Amino acid sequence: MVDFKGVKRSGASLVVLAVVAAIGLSGCATASKLNPFKDRNSDQGAVASQGQRISIVAFEQKLQPSKSLKGVGYYLPPAAPVANWPLASGPDTLVQNAAAAKDFKVAWSKSIGTPSKGPSEVLAQPVSDGQFIYTMDGEARVSAHDVATGNQVWSVDLNPHNKRDKTAFGGGLALDNGKLYVTSGFRFVEALDAATGAEIWKKVVDTQLHAAPTVNASYVFASDVDNQIFAFDRNTGEMVWTYQAIAEPARLLKSSAPVVSGDIVYAPFSSGELVALNAATGDPVWQQVLAQSSRTNALSEIRDISGRPVLYNGTVFAASHSGVFQAMDAKTGNPAWKVDTDSINSPWVAGDVVFLVSLQGELICVSRESGQVYWIKDLNVGFQKTKKGFFGMGREKKVGKIPLWAGPVLASDRLVMVNSLGEAVAFDPKTGDRQETIKLGGAGFIAPIAVGDKLFVVTDDAKLVAIR
């Protein structure tokens, strides 16, 4: 049964209404809060809030660890320092085990602006050049903070405050060569001086930009709510090319940035498409659709790839909400292996394995080469979903909330994740056992980043939290 508490209606299409009706008829699906419709000034169609768990029916065959890997060990690289985190995808060299947050204590917490409340949504992952860490709040205020102290260096309000877009969501940040690039649901991409926040150029577009930008030597890449990706000249902001994927009205608030390697940009979409494009022309090179063809639950038809794809050693790893976690050849797109699990998070590659958190709150450790499962750990063990009435009699009732998880990040030989209960939790990367827990002061829906000796988390109440 679905709880539609908090659902708002807008001028959504009949297709979207049909999706919601199907969800209401599917007795196996549950959601603590489903919010597919944003306000009337928004053009994003059906959107499910990243701040709420969306549980869907179990797969026909429950995912199990491989018997052939029982008792078999695997290699994890030693922790290494991370000097900067310029893009949502991290530095150019893949971070596998960051030498950060060794003490696993909160160093400081600073406000970055407007929290997630009503129409505002804090969705942007921070980025850093090693000296400053940059954030964006729920109303397009961008700020720079000192990495060591958290003190604010500068802050600019990029909200256009126009009548057309009284509210908007999405977008993000990217750094390169002294410039901070900003995309926003307020329909613009902008380049700022990273040292001062001064505007260098600004390009207004017709649609809401949903994901963080990605930058290479020539272009700024950004995706919108209509499943288009744009390439802008990084020096002038002029649009160079666009590519249109399959339009998909049902999507999640959380969205992933494209990933660039060499002359190819890998673009994920809410249609479940992962498309490799020529970075200079936008011409498609290959395409894969990460979707289960046998799923019948309406929520599983949300195919969004909302977790960032990861590129390592000639392989692209990506997972969709629709139940496909897949490794693909980066040049051809040919699948190397597939695991039947759903996720709204990015995979984390480290040594011989890949870690992923499923939508059901299962931490999964998979062989990077074969896709076989080493182990699965239920992160929500101990969270009671229902209880009986007085003396065990009467109707069952819900108690508490099952947390939603973001991450993981491997730091100082611990898998670190944040959750909707306002916790940062460290797990053993060899077993998945829970090791330490600290309080963030607010719900965490955005995965941490690593810079220097710290992890940084932006919480839903618009706080930047440093973990030493």
mmCIF file of N, CA and C in Angstrom, residues 213-302:
data_model
loop_
_atom_site.group_PDB
_atom_site.id
_atom_site.type_symbol
_atom_site.label_atom_id
_atom_site.label_comp_id
_atom_site.label_asym_id
_atom_site.label_seq_id
_atom_site.Cartn_x
_atom_site.Cartn_y
_atom_site.Cartn_z
ATOM 1 N N PRO A 213 27.064 20.002 -13.311
ATOM 2 C CA PRO A 213 27.815 20.038 -14.573
ATOM 3 C C PRO A 213 29.077 19.195 -14.486
ATOM 4 N N THR A 214 29.618 18.877 -15.645
ATOM 5 C CA THR A 214 30.911 18.222 -15.782
ATOM 6 C C THR A 214 31.721 19.016 -16.804
ATOM 7 N N VAL A 215 33.028 19.121 -16.576
ATOM 8 C CA VAL A 215 33.872 19.986 -17.390
ATOM 9 C C VAL A 215 35.034 19.190 -17.967
ATOM 10 N N ASN A 216 35.377 19.473 -19.238
ATOM 11 C CA ASN A 216 36.648 18.997 -19.781
ATOM 12 C C ASN A 216 37.401 20.195 -20.343
ATOM 13 N N ALA A 217 38.389 19.970 -21.170
ATOM 14 C CA ALA A 217 39.236 21.064 -21.641
ATOM 15 C C ALA A 217 38.491 22.074 -22.507
ATOM 16 N N SER A 218 37.376 21.681 -23.098
ATOM 17 C CA SER A 218 36.679 22.558 -24.043
ATOM 18 C C SER A 218 35.260 22.915 -23.649
ATOM 19 N N TYR A 219 34.561 22.024 -22.924
ATOM 20 C CA TYR A 219 33.123 22.173 -22.758
ATOM 21 C C TYR A 219 32.672 21.999 -21.307
ATOM 22 N N VAL A 220 31.496 22.558 -21.047
ATOM 23 C CA VAL A 220 30.739 22.292 -19.820
ATOM 24 C C VAL A 220 29.519 21.481 -20.235
ATOM 25 N N PHE A 221 29.340 20.318 -19.628
ATOM 26 C CA PHE A 221 28.223 19.446 -19.967
ATOM 27 C C PHE A 221 27.183 19.490 -18.851
ATOM 28 N N ALA A 222 25.907 19.554 -19.240
ATOM 29 C CA ALA A 222 24.834 19.608 -18.244
ATOM 30 C C ALA A 222 23.577 18.967 -18.816
ATOM 31 N N SER A 223 22.780 18.353 -17.926
ATOM 32 C CA SER A 223 21.541 17.670 -18.325
ATOM 33 C C SER A 223 20.335 18.396 -17.749
ATOM 34 N N ASP A 224 19.207 18.290 -18.472
ATOM 35 C CA ASP A 224 17.993 18.950 -17.990
ATOM 36 C C ASP A 224 16.916 17.928 -17.634
ATOM 37 N N VAL A 225 15.757 18.412 -17.192
ATOM 38 C CA VAL A 225 14.681 17.536 -16.745
ATOM 39 C C VAL A 225 13.980 16.825 -17.891
ATOM 40 N N ASP A 226 14.231 17.255 -19.135
ATOM 41 C CA ASP A 226 13.634 16.615 -20.303
ATOM 42 C C ASP A 226 14.554 15.578 -20.932
ATOM 43 N N ASN A 227 15.582 15.172 -20.207
ATOM 44 C CA ASN A 227 16.548 14.180 -20.689
ATOM 45 C C ASN A 227 17.315 14.652 -21.918
ATOM 46 N N GLN A 228 17.675 15.928 -21.902
ATOM 47 C CA GLN A 228 18.614 16.465 -22.879
ATOM 48 C C GLN A 228 19.944 16.707 -22.178
ATOM 49 N N ILE A 229 21.030 16.505 -22.906
ATOM 50 C CA ILE A 229 22.332 16.929 -22.420
ATOM 51 C C ILE A 229 22.861 18.004 -23.351
ATOM 52 N N PHE A 230 23.462 19.046 -22.764
ATOM 53 C CA PHE A 230 23.972 20.186 -23.514
ATOM 54 C C PHE A 230 25.481 20.271 -23.342
ATOM 55 N N ALA A 231 26.165 20.729 -24.378
ATOM 56 C CA ALA A 231 27.577 21.075 -24.291
ATOM 57 C C ALA A 231 27.700 22.573 -24.516
ATOM 58 N N PHE A 232 28.283 23.269 -23.535
ATOM 59 C CA PHE A 232 28.501 24.709 -23.619
ATOM 60 C C PHE A 232 30.007 24.978 -23.737
ATOM 61 N N ASP A 233 30.358 25.995 -24.520
ATOM 62 C CA ASP A 233 31.753 26.413 -24.570
ATOM 63 C C ASP A 233 32.168 26.898 -23.183
ATOM 64 N N ARG A 234 33.215 26.332 -22.642
ATOM 65 C CA ARG A 234 33.582 26.640 -21.267
ATOM 66 C C ARG A 234 34.084 28.069 -21.087
ATOM 67 N N ASN A 235 34.512 28.731 -22.172
ATOM 68 C CA ASN A 235 35.046 30.093 -22.077
ATOM 69 C C ASN A 235 33.989 31.162 -22.293
ATOM 70 N N THR A 236 32.941 30.840 -23.065
ATOM 71 C CA THR A 236 31.942 31.862 -23.404
ATOM 72 C C THR A 236 30.532 31.516 -22.945
ATOM 73 N N GLY A 237 30.258 30.220 -22.716
ATOM 74 C CA GLY A 237 28.910 29.799 -22.356
ATOM 75 C C GLY A 237 28.014 29.526 -23.542
ATOM 76 N N GLU A 238 28.510 29.720 -24.744
ATOM 77 C CA GLU A 238 27.695 29.466 -25.927
ATOM 78 C C GLU A 238 27.425 27.965 -26.073
ATOM 79 N N MET A 239 26.171 27.640 -26.451
ATOM 80 C CA MET A 239 25.797 26.242 -26.619
ATOM 81 C C MET A 239 26.401 25.700 -27.916
ATOM 82 N N VAL A 240 27.053 24.530 -27.824
ATOM 83 C CA VAL A 240 27.730 23.937 -28.975
ATOM 84 C C VAL A 240 26.897 22.814 -29.581
ATOM 85 N N TRP A 241 26.349 21.932 -28.747
ATOM 86 C CA TRP A 241 25.487 20.859 -29.244
ATOM 87 C C TRP A 241 24.552 20.388 -28.149
ATOM 88 N N THR A 242 23.505 19.670 -28.566
ATOM 89 C CA THR A 242 22.579 19.033 -27.627
ATOM 90 C C THR A 242 22.304 17.609 -28.097
ATOM 91 N N TYR A 243 21.931 16.769 -27.150
ATOM 92 C CA TYR A 243 21.509 15.401 -27.470
ATOM 93 C C TYR A 243 20.238 15.112 -26.688
ATOM 94 N N GLN A 244 19.231 14.562 -27.355
ATOM 95 C CA GLN A 244 17.953 14.250 -26.734
ATOM 96 C C GLN A 244 17.827 12.745 -26.519
ATOM 97 N N ALA A 245 17.731 12.316 -25.253
ATOM 98 C CA ALA A 245 17.438 10.929 -24.927
ATOM 99 C C ALA A 245 15.927 10.739 -24.877
ATOM 100 N N ILE A 246 15.470 9.540 -24.529
ATOM 101 C CA ILE A 246 14.037 9.264 -24.437
ATOM 102 C C ILE A 246 13.429 10.096 -23.321
ATOM 103 N N ALA A 247 12.392 10.839 -23.622
ATOM 104 C CA ALA A 247 11.717 11.648 -22.603
ATOM 105 C C ALA A 247 11.036 10.727 -21.596
ATOM 106 N N GLU A 248 11.184 11.049 -20.312
ATOM 107 C CA GLU A 248 10.639 10.211 -19.246
ATOM 108 C C GLU A 248 10.050 11.112 -18.162
ATOM 109 N N PRO A 249 8.694 11.117 -18.011
ATOM 110 C CA PRO A 249 8.083 12.038 -17.052
ATOM 111 C C PRO A 249 8.262 11.642 -15.592
ATOM 112 N N ALA A 250 8.532 10.378 -15.307
ATOM 113 C CA ALA A 250 8.692 9.934 -13.923
ATOM 114 C C ALA A 250 10.168 9.829 -13.596
ATOM 115 N N ARG A 251 10.588 10.541 -12.551
ATOM 116 C CA ARG A 251 12.006 10.567 -12.205
ATOM 117 C C ARG A 251 12.167 10.870 -10.722
ATOM 118 N N LEU A 252 13.396 10.776 -10.241
ATOM 119 C CA LEU A 252 13.722 11.102 -8.870
ATOM 120 C C LEU A 252 14.297 12.510 -8.793
ATOM 121 N N LEU A 253 14.166 13.121 -7.605
ATOM 122 C CA LEU A 253 14.796 14.421 -7.418
ATOM 123 C C LEU A 253 16.306 14.312 -7.570
ATOM 124 N N LYS A 254 16.886 13.283 -6.977
ATOM 125 C CA LYS A 254 18.326 13.080 -7.030
ATOM 126 C C LYS A 254 18.730 12.729 -8.457
ATOM 127 N N SER A 255 19.756 13.392 -8.973
ATOM 128 C CA SER A 255 20.163 13.158 -10.358
ATOM 129 C C SER A 255 21.675 13.154 -10.451
ATOM 130 N N SER A 256 22.208 12.391 -11.404
ATOM 131 C CA SER A 256 23.654 12.241 -11.509
ATOM 132 C C SER A 256 24.211 13.034 -12.672
ATOM 133 N N ALA A 257 25.440 13.495 -12.490
ATOM 134 C CA ALA A 257 26.130 14.259 -13.515
ATOM 135 C C ALA A 257 26.722 13.325 -14.562
ATOM 136 N N PRO A 258 26.891 13.809 -15.785
ATOM 137 C CA PRO A 258 27.621 13.026 -16.784
ATOM 138 C C PRO A 258 29.085 12.884 -16.376
ATOM 139 N N VAL A 259 29.749 11.888 -16.937
ATOM 140 C CA VAL A 259 31.157 11.611 -16.652
ATOM 141 C C VAL A 259 31.935 11.693 -17.962
ATOM 142 N N VAL A 260 33.069 12.378 -17.946
ATOM 143 C CA VAL A 260 33.865 12.566 -19.154
ATOM 144 C C VAL A 260 35.194 11.852 -19.007
ATOM 145 N N SER A 261 35.590 11.148 -20.068
ATOM 146 C CA SER A 261 36.919 10.532 -20.130
ATOM 147 C C SER A 261 37.412 10.630 -21.562
ATOM 148 N N GLY A 262 38.514 11.341 -21.754
ATOM 149 C CA GLY A 262 39.035 11.530 -23.105
ATOM 150 C C GLY A 262 38.044 12.266 -23.979
ATOM 151 N N ASP A 263 37.724 11.664 -25.124
ATOM 152 C CA ASP A 263 36.797 12.320 -26.058
ATOM 153 C C ASP A 263 35.373 11.775 -25.950
ATOM 154 N N ILE A 264 35.058 11.092 -24.832
ATOM 155 C CA ILE A 264 33.728 10.518 -24.646
ATOM 156 C C ILE A 264 33.097 11.068 -23.372
ATOM 157 N N VAL A 265 31.816 11.415 -23.464
ATOM 158 C CA VAL A 265 31.042 11.791 -22.286
ATOM 159 C C VAL A 265 29.972 10.722 -22.083
ATOM 160 N N TYR A 266 29.889 10.198 -20.863
ATOM 161 C CA TYR A 266 28.931 9.146 -20.514
ATOM 162 C C TYR A 266 27.779 9.805 -19.762
ATOM 163 N N ALA A 267 26.593 9.772 -20.366
ATOM 164 C CA ALA A 267 25.449 10.517 -19.848
ATOM 165 C C ALA A 267 24.347 9.579 -19.371
ATOM 166 N N PRO A 268 23.985 9.634 -18.079
ATOM 167 C CA PRO A 268 22.865 8.843 -17.562
ATOM 168 C C PRO A 268 21.568 9.645 -17.623
ATOM 169 N N PHE A 269 20.442 8.954 -17.821
ATOM 170 C CA PHE A 269 19.158 9.631 -17.940
ATOM 171 C C PHE A 269 18.096 8.915 -17.115
ATOM 172 N N SER A 270 16.993 9.612 -16.865
ATOM 173 C CA SER A 270 15.901 9.044 -16.071
ATOM 174 C C SER A 270 15.149 7.957 -16.828
ATOM 175 N N SER A 271 15.383 7.827 -18.125
ATOM 176 C CA SER A 271 14.783 6.762 -18.926
ATOM 177 C C SER A 271 15.481 5.424 -18.710
ATOM 178 N N GLY A 272 16.555 5.425 -17.914
ATOM 179 C CA GLY A 272 17.364 4.224 -17.739
ATOM 180 C C GLY A 272 18.443 4.087 -18.789
ATOM 181 N N GLU A 273 18.530 5.039 -19.710
ATOM 182 C CA GLU A 273 19.564 5.014 -20.745
ATOM 183 C C GLU A 273 20.902 5.508 -20.186
ATOM 184 N N LEU A 274 21.951 4.805 -20.526
ATOM 185 C CA LEU A 274 23.310 5.290 -20.346
ATOM 186 C C LEU A 274 23.906 5.385 -21.739
ATOM 187 N N VAL A 275 24.234 6.609 -22.154
ATOM 188 C CA VAL A 275 24.649 6.850 -23.534
ATOM 189 C C VAL A 275 26.065 7.415 -23.550
ATOM 190 N N ALA A 276 26.924 6.820 -24.356
ATOM 191 C CA ALA A 276 28.268 7.341 -24.594
ATOM 192 C C ALA A 276 28.216 8.230 -25.831
ATOM 193 N N LEU A 277 28.674 9.479 -25.679
ATOM 194 C CA LEU A 277 28.598 10.468 -26.755
ATOM 195 C C LEU A 277 29.984 11.006 -27.071
ATOM 196 N N ASN A 278 30.187 11.365 -28.331
ATOM 197 C CA ASN A 278 31.396 12.080 -28.710
ATOM 198 C C ASN A 278 31.356 13.458 -28.050
ATOM 199 N N ALA A 279 32.372 13.773 -27.242
ATOM 200 C CA ALA A 279 32.344 14.999 -26.460
ATOM 201 C C ALA A 279 32.369 16.251 -27.330
ATOM 202 N N ALA A 280 32.945 16.167 -28.520
ATOM 203 C CA ALA A 280 33.063 17.337 -29.386
ATOM 204 C C ALA A 280 31.822 17.588 -30.223
ATOM 205 N N THR A 281 31.093 16.511 -30.588
ATOM 206 C CA THR A 281 29.970 16.653 -31.514
ATOM 207 C C THR A 281 28.614 16.261 -30.931
ATOM 208 N N GLY A 282 28.609 15.462 -29.874
ATOM 209 C CA GLY A 282 27.354 14.957 -29.323
ATOM 210 C C GLY A 282 26.825 13.731 -30.041
ATOM 211 N N ASP A 283 27.561 13.219 -31.003
ATOM 212 C CA ASP A 283 27.113 12.028 -31.722
ATOM 213 C C ASP A 283 27.188 10.804 -30.804
ATOM 214 N N PRO A 284 26.145 9.951 -30.812
ATOM 215 C CA PRO A 284 26.166 8.772 -29.952
ATOM 216 C C PRO A 284 27.182 7.740 -30.420
ATOM 217 N N VAL A 285 27.878 7.135 -29.463
ATOM 218 C CA VAL A 285 28.850 6.068 -29.729
ATOM 219 C C VAL A 285 28.241 4.715 -29.396
ATOM 220 N N TRP A 286 27.605 4.617 -28.233
ATOM 221 C CA TRP A 286 26.859 3.419 -27.859
ATOM 222 C C TRP A 286 25.810 3.779 -26.824
ATOM 223 N N GLN A 287 24.896 2.844 -26.603
ATOM 224 C CA GLN A 287 23.795 3.064 -25.666
ATOM 225 C C GLN A 287 23.438 1.758 -24.977
ATOM 226 N N GLN A 288 23.168 1.831 -23.683
ATOM 227 C CA GLN A 288 22.634 0.717 -22.915
ATOM 228 C C GLN A 288 21.427 1.218 -22.124
ATOM 229 N N VAL A 289 20.419 0.365 -21.962
ATOM 230 C CA VAL A 289 19.255 0.695 -21.133
ATOM 231 C C VAL A 289 19.287 -0.204 -19.905
ATOM 232 N N LEU A 290 19.417 0.399 -18.737
ATOM 233 C CA LEU A 290 19.508 -0.351 -17.489
ATOM 234 C C LEU A 290 18.119 -0.465 -16.877
ATOM 235 N N ALA A 291 17.370 -1.453 -17.331
ATOM 236 C CA ALA A 291 15.993 -1.633 -16.856
ATOM 237 C C ALA A 291 15.634 -3.106 -16.884
ATOM 238 N N GLN A 292 14.856 -3.527 -15.884
ATOM 239 C CA GLN A 292 14.361 -4.897 -15.824
ATOM 240 C C GLN A 292 13.116 -5.008 -16.683
ATOM 241 N N SER A 293 13.134 -5.910 -17.641
ATOM 242 C CA SER A 293 11.973 -6.074 -18.518
ATOM 243 C C SER A 293 10.861 -6.873 -17.859
ATOM 244 N N SER A 294 11.172 -7.618 -16.789
ATOM 245 C CA SER A 294 10.169 -8.492 -16.173
ATOM 246 C C SER A 294 9.486 -7.892 -14.960
ATOM 247 N N ARG A 295 9.857 -6.661 -14.581
ATOM 248 C CA ARG A 295 9.272 -6.063 -13.395
ATOM 249 C C ARG A 295 7.861 -5.555 -13.711
ATOM 250 N N THR A 296 6.935 -5.751 -12.799
ATOM 251 C CA THR A 296 5.556 -5.319 -13.024
ATOM 252 C C THR A 296 5.111 -4.255 -12.050
ATOM 253 N N ASN A 297 5.855 -4.031 -10.955
ATOM 254 C CA ASN A 297 5.483 -3.005 -9.999
ATOM 255 C C ASN A 297 5.675 -1.622 -10.610
ATOM 256 N N ALA A 298 4.733 -0.718 -10.375
ATOM 257 C CA ALA A 298 4.781 0.592 -11.024
ATOM 258 C C ALA A 298 5.996 1.406 -10.594
ATOM 259 N N LEU A 299 6.371 1.313 -9.313
ATOM 260 C CA LEU A 299 7.540 2.069 -8.865
ATOM 261 C C LEU A 299 8.813 1.583 -9.534
ATOM 262 N N SER A 300 8.875 0.291 -9.870
ATOM 263 C CA SER A 300 10.063 -0.215 -10.545
ATOM 264 C C SER A 300 10.166 0.330 -11.962
ATOM 265 N N GLU A 301 9.082 0.899 -12.485
ATOM 266 C CA GLU A 301 9.129 1.499 -13.814
ATOM 267 C C GLU A 301 9.784 2.874 -13.803
ATOM 268 N N ILE A 302 10.095 3.407 -12.614
ATOM 269 C CA ILE A 302 10.970 4.569 -12.554
ATOM 270 C C ILE A 302 12.376 4.056 -12.822
#
